[in-house]
């Protein structure tokens, strides 16, 4: 089947973290991303250059709070285009998003996007996700607090918690560093150290997976290139599913069977190889039905009312820190989904420079 099958390194077993690609990828052949949509390994491209917001909504299929979006002339320096998408969350418009489903699904997807957080951005609740459903709905379904039986969701989002929620170490200033927030049939509960529910309501919320410190803190007011790789388990009984993150072309973490070392505590995997309980990561069994594929892309800037309340408390406690407690704005550009590593946008002059 087209788009299904091979791991990062080809064959059936993926690729070791030491040899995962970094730096330039398939985007290097398309300076500024011009023409990248024509690459045989590219699945989907959105650079916001064509059409109105209404036309963009039509391309995606679903938009929430379109009136909280606008087209902007803020673009990454290397990009060939002249427009990006601006999303502004507020107490009135908390979940601003575009949501797209695909008729065809894939067993492995690389997703790269450029993002810039406003210089006064505070805290974020949820961000950009790849998901898989047997029959995806035209709009985002619920399910918070529940363990899914037949689908999965992988969100990359900012977090201010460092060292995998150890209380004794530094927490990042908002918006923070990067974290995976995942739902899947084998996920763990937050309610007990062993990851099992104890009878209280809503026993399952997204399991957290972070790089080992330093956690690639987000610098507000500048563009970052984020890329994730999601690879499903090869069959229903295997735990060889994978997850990887690159920040500005640098590999931040790769979760696969046997790597990295760390340990689970409740619903978090603590990437701490020097801990006495550390063991090789067991891998992911993302699906229990081999027919399930990656078939949903969710681009959102979700800042809940409680998150804005948190921003207000932080602002009161840190008056020297610039923080908007009423709005939270981000810009997105150069979104590409592909079957292999994409890498950052390469400027035309950089691509043409002699070696």
mmCIF file of C-alpha atoms in Angstrom:
data_model
loop_
_atom_site.group_PDB
_atom_site.id
_atom_site.type_symbol
_atom_site.label_atom_id
_atom_site.label_comp_id
_atom_site.label_asym_id
_atom_site.label_seq_id
_atom_site.Cartn_x
_atom_site.Cartn_y
_atom_site.Cartn_z
ATOM 1 C CA UNK A 1 0.000 0.000 0.000
ATOM 2 C CA UNK A 2 1.344 3.434 -0.877
ATOM 3 C CA UNK A 3 2.754 5.322 2.115
ATOM 4 C CA UNK A 4 2.633 2.349 4.471
ATOM 5 C CA UNK A 5 5.401 0.244 5.861
ATOM 6 C CA UNK A 6 9.004 1.170 6.238
ATOM 7 C CA UNK A 7 10.587 2.676 9.330
ATOM 8 C CA UNK A 8 12.959 5.609 9.353
ATOM 9 C CA UNK A 9 15.864 3.513 8.210
ATOM 10 C CA UNK A 10 13.924 1.196 5.919
ATOM 11 C CA UNK A 11 13.056 -2.436 6.461
ATOM 12 C CA UNK A 12 10.896 -3.593 9.336
ATOM 13 C CA UNK A 13 12.738 -2.282 12.372
ATOM 14 C CA UNK A 14 12.993 1.479 12.120
ATOM 15 C CA UNK A 15 16.374 3.022 12.859
ATOM 16 C CA UNK A 16 18.563 3.585 15.899
ATOM 17 C CA UNK A 17 18.497 7.012 17.482
ATOM 18 C CA UNK A 18 22.185 7.476 16.708
ATOM 19 C CA UNK A 19 21.499 7.303 12.979
ATOM 20 C CA UNK A 20 18.213 9.163 12.712
ATOM 21 C CA UNK A 21 18.558 11.989 10.194
ATOM 22 C CA UNK A 22 19.109 15.565 11.372
ATOM 23 C CA UNK A 23 19.779 18.886 9.703
ATOM 24 C CA UNK A 24 18.817 19.037 6.038
ATOM 25 C CA UNK A 25 16.162 16.682 4.701
ATOM 26 C CA UNK A 26 14.034 16.411 1.583
ATOM 27 C CA UNK A 27 13.233 20.163 1.867
ATOM 28 C CA UNK A 28 16.841 20.935 0.901
ATOM 29 C CA UNK A 29 15.933 20.141 -2.718
ATOM 30 C CA UNK A 30 13.232 22.853 -2.653
ATOM 31 C CA UNK A 31 14.715 26.194 -1.525
ATOM 32 C CA UNK A 32 12.134 28.226 0.330
ATOM 33 C CA UNK A 33 9.829 25.156 0.062
ATOM 34 C CA UNK A 34 8.984 26.247 -3.495
ATOM 35 C CA UNK A 35 7.704 23.203 -5.378
ATOM 36 C CA UNK A 36 7.916 20.859 -2.396
ATOM 37 C CA UNK A 37 4.318 19.726 -2.922
ATOM 38 C CA UNK A 38 5.478 17.909 -6.065
ATOM 39 C CA UNK A 39 7.895 15.626 -4.226
ATOM 40 C CA UNK A 40 6.841 11.986 -4.498
ATOM 41 C CA UNK A 41 7.208 11.520 -0.733
ATOM 42 C CA UNK A 42 5.143 14.563 0.250
ATOM 43 C CA UNK A 43 1.574 13.917 1.414
ATOM 44 C CA UNK A 44 0.250 17.390 2.212
ATOM 45 C CA UNK A 45 1.477 20.998 2.087
ATOM 46 C CA UNK A 46 -0.045 24.191 3.476
ATOM 47 C CA UNK A 47 1.841 27.492 3.206
ATOM 48 C CA UNK A 48 -1.205 29.809 3.369
ATOM 49 C CA UNK A 49 -0.221 31.531 0.127
ATOM 50 C CA UNK A 50 -3.409 30.760 -1.799
ATOM 51 C CA UNK A 51 -6.907 32.044 -1.180
ATOM 52 C CA UNK A 52 -8.846 33.665 1.602
ATOM 53 C CA UNK A 53 -9.410 32.291 5.086
ATOM 54 C CA UNK A 54 -12.660 30.826 3.806
ATOM 55 C CA UNK A 55 -10.758 29.024 1.039
ATOM 56 C CA UNK A 56 -8.238 27.708 3.563
ATOM 57 C CA UNK A 57 -11.071 26.399 5.718
ATOM 58 C CA UNK A 58 -12.484 24.662 2.660
ATOM 59 C CA UNK A 59 -9.105 23.023 1.966
ATOM 60 C CA UNK A 60 -8.867 21.720 5.515
ATOM 61 C CA UNK A 61 -12.507 20.756 5.966
ATOM 62 C CA UNK A 62 -13.080 22.181 9.453
ATOM 63 C CA UNK A 63 -12.104 25.373 11.273
ATOM 64 C CA UNK A 64 -12.960 26.536 14.768
ATOM 65 C CA UNK A 65 -13.124 30.291 15.425
ATOM 66 C CA UNK A 66 -12.117 31.419 11.953
ATOM 67 C CA UNK A 67 -12.708 34.981 13.191
ATOM 68 C CA UNK A 68 -9.724 34.525 15.527
ATOM 69 C CA UNK A 69 -7.429 33.816 12.546
ATOM 70 C CA UNK A 70 -5.872 36.174 10.035
ATOM 71 C CA UNK A 71 -3.361 36.060 7.202
ATOM 72 C CA UNK A 72 -0.103 37.750 8.110
ATOM 73 C CA UNK A 73 3.000 38.971 6.295
ATOM 74 C CA UNK A 74 5.177 37.560 9.106
ATOM 75 C CA UNK A 75 7.106 34.687 7.513
ATOM 76 C CA UNK A 76 10.297 32.728 8.201
ATOM 77 C CA UNK A 77 13.348 34.279 6.551
ATOM 78 C CA UNK A 78 14.018 31.209 4.403
ATOM 79 C CA UNK A 79 10.445 30.824 3.148
ATOM 80 C CA UNK A 80 9.650 31.605 -0.462
ATOM 81 C CA UNK A 81 6.109 32.749 0.359
ATOM 82 C CA UNK A 82 4.784 35.997 1.752
ATOM 83 C CA UNK A 83 1.981 34.881 4.071
ATOM 84 C CA UNK A 84 1.513 32.911 7.264
ATOM 85 C CA UNK A 85 -1.502 32.111 9.421
ATOM 86 C CA UNK A 86 -1.997 34.032 12.661
ATOM 87 C CA UNK A 87 -4.072 32.375 15.399
ATOM 88 C CA UNK A 88 -5.098 34.309 18.510
ATOM 89 C CA UNK A 89 -6.635 32.436 21.410
ATOM 90 C CA UNK A 90 -8.545 34.379 24.063
ATOM 91 C CA UNK A 91 -11.098 33.719 26.776
ATOM 92 C CA UNK A 92 -13.746 34.205 24.099
ATOM 93 C CA UNK A 93 -11.966 32.059 21.484
ATOM 94 C CA UNK A 94 -10.141 29.409 23.493
ATOM 95 C CA UNK A 95 -9.735 26.656 20.923
ATOM 96 C CA UNK A 96 -8.659 28.158 17.599
ATOM 97 C CA UNK A 97 -7.895 25.439 15.058
ATOM 98 C CA UNK A 98 -7.805 23.894 11.617
ATOM 99 C CA UNK A 99 -8.619 20.207 11.342
ATOM 100 C CA UNK A 100 -8.071 17.960 8.329
ATOM 101 C CA UNK A 101 -8.905 14.329 7.646
ATOM 102 C CA UNK A 102 -7.429 12.149 4.902
ATOM 103 C CA UNK A 103 -9.145 9.388 2.941
ATOM 104 C CA UNK A 104 -5.820 7.600 2.707
ATOM 105 C CA UNK A 105 -3.909 6.792 5.881
ATOM 106 C CA UNK A 106 -0.247 6.061 6.570
ATOM 107 C CA UNK A 107 1.701 3.864 8.940
ATOM 108 C CA UNK A 108 4.477 6.425 9.231
ATOM 109 C CA UNK A 109 4.291 10.196 8.876
ATOM 110 C CA UNK A 110 6.759 13.041 9.272
ATOM 111 C CA UNK A 111 5.123 16.382 10.072
ATOM 112 C CA UNK A 112 7.101 19.615 9.904
ATOM 113 C CA UNK A 113 5.816 23.106 10.627
ATOM 114 C CA UNK A 114 7.248 26.531 11.369
ATOM 115 C CA UNK A 115 5.821 28.363 14.355
ATOM 116 C CA UNK A 116 6.409 31.675 16.091
ATOM 117 C CA UNK A 117 4.992 32.571 19.494
ATOM 118 C CA UNK A 118 4.193 36.220 20.216
ATOM 119 C CA UNK A 119 6.690 38.024 22.424
ATOM 120 C CA UNK A 120 4.054 38.228 25.174
ATOM 121 C CA UNK A 121 2.722 34.645 24.816
ATOM 122 C CA UNK A 122 1.882 32.947 28.107
ATOM 123 C CA UNK A 123 0.842 29.342 28.639
ATOM 124 C CA UNK A 124 -0.565 26.867 26.123
ATOM 125 C CA UNK A 125 -2.998 24.019 26.719
ATOM 126 C CA UNK A 126 -2.888 21.965 23.482
ATOM 127 C CA UNK A 127 -1.177 22.462 20.124
ATOM 128 C CA UNK A 128 -0.485 20.356 16.970
ATOM 129 C CA UNK A 129 -1.550 16.713 16.603
ATOM 130 C CA UNK A 130 -1.460 13.647 14.369
ATOM 131 C CA UNK A 131 -4.276 11.191 14.990
ATOM 132 C CA UNK A 132 -5.690 7.927 13.698
ATOM 133 C CA UNK A 133 -9.338 6.782 13.620
ATOM 134 C CA UNK A 134 -11.092 3.872 11.918
ATOM 135 C CA UNK A 135 -13.478 6.397 10.330
ATOM 136 C CA UNK A 136 -12.467 9.979 11.236
ATOM 137 C CA UNK A 137 -15.274 12.450 11.766
ATOM 138 C CA UNK A 138 -15.306 15.785 9.929
ATOM 139 C CA UNK A 139 -14.748 17.613 13.218
ATOM 140 C CA UNK A 140 -12.602 16.862 16.293
ATOM 141 C CA UNK A 141 -14.250 14.338 18.645
ATOM 142 C CA UNK A 142 -13.970 14.509 22.433
ATOM 143 C CA UNK A 143 -12.656 11.859 24.783
ATOM 144 C CA UNK A 144 -10.587 13.659 27.438
ATOM 145 C CA UNK A 145 -10.178 11.512 30.522
ATOM 146 C CA UNK A 146 -10.857 8.267 28.647
ATOM 147 C CA UNK A 147 -8.523 5.597 27.301
ATOM 148 C CA UNK A 148 -9.313 5.011 23.607
ATOM 149 C CA UNK A 149 -10.147 1.538 22.404
ATOM 150 C CA UNK A 150 -9.711 1.963 18.662
ATOM 151 C CA UNK A 151 -7.782 5.174 17.966
ATOM 152 C CA UNK A 152 -4.717 7.203 18.967
ATOM 153 C CA UNK A 153 -3.650 10.838 19.223
ATOM 154 C CA UNK A 154 -0.157 12.336 19.419
ATOM 155 C CA UNK A 155 0.114 16.042 20.237
ATOM 156 C CA UNK A 156 3.308 18.092 20.320
ATOM 157 C CA UNK A 157 2.835 21.043 22.639
ATOM 158 C CA UNK A 158 4.652 23.490 24.907
ATOM 159 C CA UNK A 159 5.114 22.679 28.583
ATOM 160 C CA UNK A 160 6.738 24.673 31.362
ATOM 161 C CA UNK A 161 7.538 21.514 33.325
ATOM 162 C CA UNK A 162 11.138 20.408 33.113
ATOM 163 C CA UNK A 163 12.832 17.147 33.944
ATOM 164 C CA UNK A 164 9.601 15.259 33.416
ATOM 165 C CA UNK A 165 7.749 16.840 36.331
ATOM 166 C CA UNK A 166 10.375 16.392 39.000
ATOM 167 C CA UNK A 167 9.391 19.008 41.594
ATOM 168 C CA UNK A 168 12.914 19.780 42.748
ATOM 169 C CA UNK A 169 14.254 21.153 39.450
ATOM 170 C CA UNK A 170 13.799 24.244 37.328
ATOM 171 C CA UNK A 171 10.577 24.866 35.440
ATOM 172 C CA UNK A 172 10.790 26.792 32.207
ATOM 173 C CA UNK A 173 9.265 30.220 31.772
ATOM 174 C CA UNK A 174 6.196 30.216 29.495
ATOM 175 C CA UNK A 175 5.515 29.043 26.925
ATOM 176 C CA UNK A 176 8.142 26.470 27.938
ATOM 177 C CA UNK A 177 9.807 23.580 26.111
ATOM 178 C CA UNK A 178 8.349 20.726 24.064
ATOM 179 C CA UNK A 179 6.374 17.693 25.182
ATOM 180 C CA UNK A 180 4.452 14.851 23.540
ATOM 181 C CA UNK A 181 0.930 14.354 24.937
ATOM 182 C CA UNK A 182 -0.473 11.001 23.815
ATOM 183 C CA UNK A 183 -3.645 8.919 23.940
ATOM 184 C CA UNK A 184 -3.654 5.274 22.773
ATOM 185 C CA UNK A 185 -5.110 1.919 23.891
ATOM 186 C CA UNK A 186 -2.060 1.003 25.996
ATOM 187 C CA UNK A 187 -1.793 4.338 27.819
ATOM 188 C CA UNK A 188 -1.373 4.644 31.584
ATOM 189 C CA UNK A 189 -3.547 6.277 34.226
ATOM 190 C CA UNK A 190 -2.542 9.312 36.275
ATOM 191 C CA UNK A 191 -4.218 7.926 39.378
ATOM 192 C CA UNK A 192 -1.593 5.524 40.749
ATOM 193 C CA UNK A 193 2.211 5.240 40.491
ATOM 194 C CA UNK A 194 1.719 1.945 38.646
ATOM 195 C CA UNK A 195 -0.382 3.692 36.004
ATOM 196 C CA UNK A 196 -3.624 1.877 36.873
ATOM 197 C CA UNK A 197 -6.972 3.581 37.595
ATOM 198 C CA UNK A 198 -8.192 3.591 41.194
ATOM 199 C CA UNK A 199 -11.909 4.125 40.670
ATOM 200 C CA UNK A 200 -12.022 7.907 40.495
ATOM 201 C CA UNK A 201 -13.633 9.557 37.442
ATOM 202 C CA UNK A 202 -11.702 10.424 34.267
ATOM 203 C CA UNK A 203 -8.829 8.022 34.925
ATOM 204 C CA UNK A 204 -6.914 8.719 31.703
ATOM 205 C CA UNK A 205 -5.424 11.944 30.427
ATOM 206 C CA UNK A 206 -2.685 12.277 27.831
ATOM 207 C CA UNK A 207 0.555 10.539 28.760
ATOM 208 C CA UNK A 208 3.572 12.866 28.703
ATOM 209 C CA UNK A 209 6.905 12.171 26.980
ATOM 210 C CA UNK A 210 9.696 14.758 27.111
ATOM 211 C CA UNK A 211 13.312 14.965 25.999
ATOM 212 C CA UNK A 212 15.929 14.718 28.699
ATOM 213 C CA UNK A 213 16.942 18.193 29.925
ATOM 214 C CA UNK A 214 17.741 20.624 28.442
ATOM 215 C CA UNK A 215 14.267 20.608 26.941
ATOM 216 C CA UNK A 216 14.763 22.923 23.931
ATOM 217 C CA UNK A 217 13.092 25.999 25.451
ATOM 218 C CA UNK A 218 10.911 28.082 23.144
ATOM 219 C CA UNK A 219 12.154 31.567 22.357
ATOM 220 C CA UNK A 220 9.236 33.922 21.894
ATOM 221 C CA UNK A 221 9.306 36.323 18.960
ATOM 222 C CA UNK A 222 11.264 34.098 16.559
ATOM 223 C CA UNK A 223 10.426 31.279 14.177
ATOM 224 C CA UNK A 224 11.105 27.688 15.211
ATOM 225 C CA UNK A 225 11.038 24.628 12.958
ATOM 226 C CA UNK A 226 9.323 21.672 14.617
ATOM 227 C CA UNK A 227 9.209 18.199 13.106
ATOM 228 C CA UNK A 228 7.742 15.034 14.527
ATOM 229 C CA UNK A 229 7.803 11.462 13.285
ATOM 230 C CA UNK A 230 5.083 8.990 14.207
ATOM 231 C CA UNK A 231 5.489 5.342 13.196
ATOM 232 C CA UNK A 232 2.816 2.791 14.047
ATOM 233 C CA UNK A 233 3.566 -0.673 15.380
ATOM 234 C CA UNK A 234 4.071 -3.206 12.601
ATOM 235 C CA UNK A 235 1.364 -5.596 13.809
ATOM 236 C CA UNK A 236 -1.271 -5.714 16.508
ATOM 237 C CA UNK A 237 0.884 -7.711 18.939
ATOM 238 C CA UNK A 238 4.128 -5.724 18.573
ATOM 239 C CA UNK A 239 5.391 -2.700 20.519
ATOM 240 C CA UNK A 240 7.717 -1.400 17.810
ATOM 241 C CA UNK A 241 5.886 1.893 17.314
ATOM 242 C CA UNK A 242 8.032 5.018 17.418
ATOM 243 C CA UNK A 243 7.921 8.750 18.098
ATOM 244 C CA UNK A 244 10.594 11.370 17.423
ATOM 245 C CA UNK A 245 11.024 15.147 17.692
ATOM 246 C CA UNK A 246 13.346 17.587 15.935
ATOM 247 C CA UNK A 247 13.684 21.248 16.953
ATOM 248 C CA UNK A 248 15.260 23.545 14.355
ATOM 249 C CA UNK A 249 16.713 20.519 12.590
ATOM 250 C CA UNK A 250 18.267 19.057 15.736
ATOM 251 C CA UNK A 251 17.086 15.699 17.011
ATOM 252 C CA UNK A 252 15.602 16.248 20.468
ATOM 253 C CA UNK A 253 14.399 12.747 21.344
ATOM 254 C CA UNK A 254 13.500 9.430 19.748
ATOM 255 C CA UNK A 255 11.171 7.028 21.559
ATOM 256 C CA UNK A 256 11.415 3.506 20.165
ATOM 257 C CA UNK A 257 11.711 -0.036 21.422
ATOM 258 C CA UNK A 258 14.923 0.005 23.505
ATOM 259 C CA UNK A 259 15.540 3.765 23.547
ATOM 260 C CA UNK A 260 15.815 6.071 25.459
ATOM 261 C CA UNK A 261 16.334 4.864 29.016
ATOM 262 C CA UNK A 262 14.061 6.090 31.774
ATOM 263 C CA UNK A 263 11.079 4.961 33.795
ATOM 264 C CA UNK A 264 7.322 5.428 34.052
ATOM 265 C CA UNK A 265 5.726 7.245 36.957
ATOM 266 C CA UNK A 266 1.957 7.399 36.746
ATOM 267 C CA UNK A 267 1.191 8.745 33.237
ATOM 268 C CA UNK A 268 4.635 10.202 32.495
ATOM 269 C CA UNK A 269 7.765 8.633 31.088
ATOM 270 C CA UNK A 270 10.734 10.266 32.776
ATOM 271 C CA UNK A 271 13.673 10.346 30.374
ATOM 272 C CA UNK A 272 16.328 9.999 33.078
ATOM 273 C CA UNK A 273 18.889 7.328 32.150
ATOM 274 C CA UNK A 274 20.895 7.914 35.350
ATOM 275 C CA UNK A 275 17.959 7.041 37.629
ATOM 276 C CA UNK A 276 18.187 3.784 39.595
ATOM 277 C CA UNK A 277 14.895 2.579 38.111
ATOM 278 C CA UNK A 278 15.770 3.460 34.507
ATOM 279 C CA UNK A 279 15.167 0.813 31.848
ATOM 280 C CA UNK A 280 15.138 0.879 28.025
ATOM 281 C CA UNK A 281 11.903 2.326 26.670
ATOM 282 C CA UNK A 282 9.454 -0.506 25.840
ATOM 283 C CA UNK A 283 8.162 0.997 22.590
ATOM 284 C CA UNK A 284 4.605 1.860 21.578
ATOM 285 C CA UNK A 285 1.700 -0.380 20.638
ATOM 286 C CA UNK A 286 -0.264 2.478 19.103
ATOM 287 C CA UNK A 287 -2.926 0.231 17.562
ATOM 288 C CA UNK A 288 -4.565 -3.096 18.188
ATOM 289 C CA UNK A 289 -6.006 -3.254 14.660
ATOM 290 C CA UNK A 290 -3.502 -3.368 11.810
ATOM 291 C CA UNK A 291 -5.967 -1.565 9.548
ATOM 292 C CA UNK A 292 -5.711 1.619 11.617
ATOM 293 C CA UNK A 293 -3.666 4.418 9.989
ATOM 294 C CA UNK A 294 -2.571 8.000 10.631
ATOM 295 C CA UNK A 295 -5.323 10.004 8.948
ATOM 296 C CA UNK A 296 -5.939 13.263 10.862
ATOM 297 C CA UNK A 297 -3.954 16.509 11.190
ATOM 298 C CA UNK A 298 -4.976 19.001 13.854
ATOM 299 C CA UNK A 299 -3.438 22.494 13.950
ATOM 300 C CA UNK A 300 -4.607 24.320 17.045
ATOM 301 C CA UNK A 301 -3.785 27.079 19.487
ATOM 302 C CA UNK A 302 -5.892 26.037 22.461
ATOM 303 C CA UNK A 303 -5.635 28.134 25.613
ATOM 304 C CA UNK A 304 -8.364 27.286 28.121
ATOM 305 C CA UNK A 305 -9.879 29.655 30.686
ATOM 306 C CA UNK A 306 -7.913 27.837 33.409
ATOM 307 C CA UNK A 307 -4.744 28.343 31.389
ATOM 308 C CA UNK A 308 -5.417 32.084 31.189
ATOM 309 C CA UNK A 309 -6.023 32.052 34.966
ATOM 310 C CA UNK A 310 -2.616 30.446 35.356
ATOM 311 C CA UNK A 311 -1.093 33.190 33.212
ATOM 312 C CA UNK A 312 -2.623 35.828 35.475
ATOM 313 C CA UNK A 313 -1.139 34.194 38.573
ATOM 314 C CA UNK A 314 2.259 33.935 36.912
ATOM 315 C CA UNK A 315 2.122 37.612 35.871
ATOM 316 C CA UNK A 316 1.305 38.664 39.428
ATOM 317 C CA UNK A 317 4.210 36.631 40.805
ATOM 318 C CA UNK A 318 6.646 37.699 38.045
ATOM 319 C CA UNK A 319 5.885 41.352 37.222
ATOM 320 C CA UNK A 320 9.160 41.719 35.306
ATOM 321 C CA UNK A 321 8.106 39.021 32.806
ATOM 322 C CA UNK A 322 6.217 40.253 29.717
ATOM 323 C CA UNK A 323 3.015 38.266 29.479
ATOM 324 C CA UNK A 324 -0.384 38.869 27.907
ATOM 325 C CA UNK A 325 -3.088 37.533 30.216
ATOM 326 C CA UNK A 326 -5.942 38.156 27.736
ATOM 327 C CA UNK A 327 -4.649 36.803 24.429
ATOM 328 C CA UNK A 328 -2.141 34.238 23.152
ATOM 329 C CA UNK A 329 -0.990 34.583 19.529
ATOM 330 C CA UNK A 330 1.013 32.223 17.327
ATOM 331 C CA UNK A 331 1.931 32.192 13.636
ATOM 332 C CA UNK A 332 2.126 29.000 11.551
ATOM 333 C CA UNK A 333 3.763 28.502 8.159
ATOM 334 C CA UNK A 334 5.386 25.910 5.868
ATOM 335 C CA UNK A 335 3.392 22.893 7.021
ATOM 336 C CA UNK A 336 4.511 19.689 5.290
ATOM 337 C CA UNK A 337 3.547 16.057 5.841
ATOM 338 C CA UNK A 338 5.731 13.440 4.192
ATOM 339 C CA UNK A 339 6.795 9.797 4.213
ATOM 340 C CA UNK A 340 10.409 10.637 5.064
ATOM 341 C CA UNK A 341 12.405 13.215 7.036
ATOM 342 C CA UNK A 342 11.704 16.763 5.804
ATOM 343 C CA UNK A 343 14.126 19.038 7.630
ATOM 344 C CA UNK A 344 14.028 22.831 7.955
ATOM 345 C CA UNK A 345 13.188 25.218 5.135
ATOM 346 C CA UNK A 346 16.386 26.028 3.230
ATOM 347 C CA UNK A 347 16.901 29.561 1.931
ATOM 348 C CA UNK A 348 17.651 29.907 -1.767
ATOM 349 C CA UNK A 349 21.030 31.515 -1.181
ATOM 350 C CA UNK A 350 21.979 28.759 1.286
ATOM 351 C CA UNK A 351 21.011 26.052 -1.187
ATOM 352 C CA UNK A 352 23.070 27.657 -3.942
ATOM 353 C CA UNK A 353 26.180 28.345 -1.866
ATOM 354 C CA UNK A 354 29.268 26.303 -2.812
ATOM 355 C CA UNK A 355 30.313 23.563 -0.416
#
